[in-house]
Amino acid sequence: MKKVKKVLDSTYRVIPNYKFQTQSGDSLELDSLHGNIYVADFFFATCPGICPKLSNSLERVQQAFVRETNFKIVSFSVDPAKDSVLSLRKYAALHNAIPGKWYFLRGSKEDIFGLASKGFSLTAKDDEDGGPEAFIHSEKLVLVDQSGNIRGYYSGVDTNRVNKLLGDIVLLLRDTEDGFSFDKKTSKTK
């Protein structure tokens, strides 16, 4: 009987490095998140539509992994003109964001919109009609692994999809545990 070689054919999109300002006024480079699993989304603090629903889902995600030191949440503001550091800090408090666990980031529109489209393959842009929904952005939550690779997209307004995200985070965290491997032949030994 001939041995069959296992071949992985998945290619992951790597998130490019950008530097943004946090809700505490500090700066954060995305490359500094390497070694952590994180969930990312795009929002704006004055959004009356899907943003509160996204943030409520992320509150649930944060609570589920509150003790995991190598898990983070990163929310990118698509409205840096209105979402000042103070506005982001208030929004973070409104959603019980734990400092150092959940980051609310702001930067230039060019950087944010570029990161959304080129980095995360999501939509983030100005809405020509204006009004309360002044920006068009995705309702997706994006799971990023410890190497900065996108591992999945999940609707942040669908409870079942958020449940799937929670399960996938558990799988990624288990995969990063010392000594654990899904492939018994490559299991790490101490």
Short mmCIF file of C-alpha atoms in Angstrom, two decimals, residues 22-23 28-41 57-76 97-105 120 141-146 165-166 169 172-173:
data_model
loop_
_atom_site.label_atom_id
_atom_site.label_comp_id
_atom_site.label_asym_id
_atom_site.label_seq_id
_atom_site.Cartn_x
_atom_site.Cartn_y
_atom_site.Cartn_z
CA THR A 22 -5.52 54.08 20.40
CA GLN A 23 -8.35 55.24 22.64
CA LEU A 28 -0.19 50.74 18.18
CA GLU A 29 1.50 49.06 15.23
CA LEU A 30 -0.40 46.11 13.84
CA ASP A 31 2.83 44.09 13.72
CA SER A 32 2.97 44.38 17.53
CA LEU A 33 -0.06 42.05 17.60
CA HIS A 34 1.98 39.15 16.18
CA GLY A 35 1.88 36.31 18.65
CA ASN A 36 -1.73 37.19 19.51
CA ILE A 37 -4.97 35.99 18.00
CA TYR A 38 -7.33 38.88 17.39
CA VAL A 39 -10.71 39.84 15.99
CA ALA A 40 -10.97 43.02 13.93
CA ASP A 41 -13.89 45.16 12.78
CA SER A 57 -21.11 41.07 19.73
CA LEU A 58 -17.51 42.01 20.46
CA GLU A 59 -18.37 42.58 24.13
CA ARG A 60 -19.55 38.98 24.18
CA VAL A 61 -16.34 37.81 22.48
CA GLN A 62 -14.21 39.80 24.93
CA GLN A 63 -16.04 38.30 27.90
CA ALA A 64 -15.58 34.76 26.57
CA PHE A 65 -11.79 35.22 26.32
CA VAL A 66 -11.18 37.71 29.11
CA ARG A 67 -8.49 35.49 30.72
CA GLU A 68 -6.64 34.70 27.47
CA THR A 69 -3.55 36.90 27.48
CA ASN A 70 -2.77 36.24 23.80
CA PHE A 71 -6.23 37.25 22.54
CA LYS A 72 -7.14 40.82 21.52
CA ILE A 73 -9.88 42.79 19.76
CA VAL A 74 -9.13 45.65 17.37
CA SER A 75 -11.83 48.07 16.19
CA PHE A 76 -10.86 50.53 13.43
CA ALA A 97 -13.70 47.42 26.69
CA ILE A 98 -10.80 46.22 28.80
CA PRO A 99 -7.66 48.33 28.21
CA GLY A 100 -4.94 46.22 26.61
CA LYS A 101 -7.52 43.66 25.50
CA TRP A 102 -9.75 45.71 23.17
CA TYR A 103 -8.23 48.53 21.13
CA PHE A 104 -10.19 51.27 19.36
CA LEU A 105 -7.95 52.72 16.67
CA PHE A 120 -8.83 42.82 5.12
CA LEU A 141 -15.76 40.42 12.18
CA VAL A 142 -12.39 39.15 10.99
CA LEU A 143 -10.40 36.47 12.82
CA VAL A 144 -6.63 36.91 12.54
CA ASP A 145 -4.17 34.29 13.78
CA GLN A 146 -0.95 34.77 15.75
CA LEU A 165 -16.35 32.71 15.61
CA LEU A 166 -16.13 31.81 19.30
CA ILE A 169 -11.08 31.20 18.38
CA LEU A 172 -6.80 28.64 17.25
CA LEU A 173 -5.99 29.08 20.94
#
